[in-house]
């Protein structure tokens, strides 16, 4: 009994010590609970299991940190204190004696322990329920965020689609507008080419007309001088005729009185003698003399017979004085003719001088063309240099683009490597979680500190960079605005100048038209007067009418010249306007290229930002060593970008220099335009003055001609009366009258033709006025088109600004998306941390459960089998749930990573496409610039070639005109001969009478002075007039005019032929 009692006591002590140990170790980590919670065990258990199953089936998505709950339970359990043990085990006897009491106490103790375990389990269950509730809340929040993010993504995709559609529509509209503008530009270029061709043709005509005008002016001056000389001579001859007629009448009266006083015998004897001598003279001179001179010879013979009978010295002396006066008059006429010949020679010399001056003008024109060619070569050189600069800038931009693409590829490779590292890290974390947790906790603090410092540095650098870029953008915008203002001011100034020039041009045209209309009216009035007077004119009126026809043709040519000058002025103005517009377009292209370069700078800045963000993301995932290396690489890249920025600044400086050069060229062209305008104005003023002078001269000439015609008509009427008195000249006069009638008919036909031509010229003037109106309408339409193009350009600028704003908004959206992606990455990292914490807490719970299990197994194997089974089931359920949650989190993390990678790839693809599109657009713009420059060069070369051809044509025309002048001089000489022939029959009577008087005086007075050289010349002239000897006079004329031997031989042969024809006709 003693042995059994001792064993029993020992067992009791062991159980008490084990119970105390378990209470101190386990209950120290469990909360004290109220005894009232024990009664709620059954209901709470059922409700918790149902709610757990429902929540577990409904939301099986994500876990979150339950650190707060577990920490609260741990702090509450630490406050629990095990109760003091009041029961003392009795001895063996007492135990035997009081066995019932010991069993009761043990039962109560076990019930207390059960209650304690129940309270612990309830607390664990409540904590687990709270954790699941938090999980459900987190799942709901995540689902809401996912829904909102999905909705946002769909909205953004829809917006992107809408933006793409809008961009496509805008691109289509731009392409259509560009095509329309290209068509308009082609049409305008064709119009410009046609106008240039017309201008060149008009310039040729102007040059030809100017040359003709100069030649005609010289001819007019010569003709005026000749007409004046002829008028003076004619007046002298008329006065001489009147004097001679008076003297003849006096002599006839004297003869009649003498015949009455004389005896019939003496008179009959003398008459017979005189008749015999007259018959002998007539037989000799029958072939040479004409029928018109018979009456005059009879009168002269009667005078000779009267003079023989009269012996008074007074009468003889008077007759000798009259003969001497006649000789002197003839000598004066001869001198006048010689002076007229000398004037013709001087005119010839003036024509030669004018030809030399024309040749000098041609040389000057060639020199100006050479200078223009040199300017074209200079422009070609400048264009080639600009093209080289553009190619260099393109190469630099291409190299920058290649560098950026390489950097993007490197970033992609880095992203791929990061993703592979993340996958490997996830696998390694799943395998080596317990080992890395402690190391990561130490390193995370260091990384966070380094991250904070590095983020501060990056923020400072970003702010500095942003400030610098903002200042640069503001400066560029200010410069661009200033340039736009300057261009607009220049445009307004040019428009004002063009309007002033147009107003001046219109005024000059109106003045010229008024002058032309006045001149035309005057010409019509004069022509009507002349047509009335043509019936009274004969031989000389035909010539004067021809001269008038020539002058009218000169007037028409002058009108044409003025019209051509008008068209040339209009075309020159159009050319100047086109050149100004082309220069403006060049400046706009340069400004657009500047804007494109600024956009490229902004794109590079955005690339810098993206690269810095990517590098920050890489830095967060790598270790300290890799971070330091990346920082060094980033600094290098920043230096490279700074170098690129400096290069861009240099490019901007080059662009500014090119703009300044363009401005200088514009100023030079403005100066050239001003000089050309001044030259044209001076030329127009000169033409106005010349036209006024010619009109005044023509008016004076017409007045002189009218006065001359009136005088000639008077003399002609007197001559007709005298000719009618002479019956012997009727036969010859009838023939002459028939010829005159024929000539008058020809004159009338010519006058009718002249009237028809005048009407045609009036119609041509009207047609030209209609053409001028059409050109004015075309100018107005071109102005309206220019205004519409300016408005279209302003609309395009406004649209470009809208596109830039849309682009800026799109870039902001991209930056927001990137920010959201970074926030999601941070959330994923937080979720991973919560997973780690939950896993750590799960391991702690497992250890606590295992300890409780061990304690329960050791202490309460027979009594707590049900509780062990329940705890095992619960622990298995917890483990399964934890595993399932881990699997779900892993799958969701992988899905998120895949989605993020796909989104990043899509963004990169879109970014690359946009860059490619921008490069293509830039290449197109540059190709367009090069093509336009080449076209302009070709046009300039073509113009130079056309100008050379025009010069060659002008030289040929000048040669032809020289031949025409030579022929015209010959015609004038022929007309001079004809005039001398017309004067001869009027002088023959007086000359023959004077010769017979001399002959009779020589017979009666042998003491007369011997013949001198003057007498010899007079005899030659008389022989030429009478037709006895024409060769000597022809030889004298050739010697005076200094003809060549060939010309002399031709003139002598013609004179011989005339003599032979005359002899044949007389026979």
mmCIF file of C-alpha atoms in Angstrom, residues 625-639:
data_model
loop_
_atom_site.group_PDB
_atom_site.id
_atom_site.type_symbol
_atom_site.label_atom_id
_atom_site.label_comp_id
_atom_site.label_asym_id
_atom_site.label_seq_id
_atom_site.Cartn_x
_atom_site.Cartn_y
_atom_site.Cartn_z
ATOM 1 C CA UNK A 625 25.954 48.294 -56.386
ATOM 2 C CA UNK A 626 23.753 48.179 -59.466
ATOM 3 C CA UNK A 627 22.158 51.472 -58.384
ATOM 4 C CA UNK A 628 25.509 53.180 -58.215
ATOM 5 C CA UNK A 629 26.425 51.911 -61.690
ATOM 6 C CA UNK A 630 23.084 53.080 -63.055
ATOM 7 C CA UNK A 631 23.557 56.497 -61.449
ATOM 8 C CA UNK A 632 26.903 56.825 -63.247
ATOM 9 C CA UNK A 633 25.294 55.780 -66.533
ATOM 10 C CA UNK A 634 22.493 58.260 -65.958
ATOM 11 C CA UNK A 635 24.971 61.055 -65.355
ATOM 12 C CA UNK A 636 26.713 60.141 -68.592
ATOM 13 C CA UNK A 637 23.405 60.086 -70.429
ATOM 14 C CA UNK A 638 22.532 63.467 -68.917
ATOM 15 C CA UNK A 639 25.845 64.826 -70.173
#
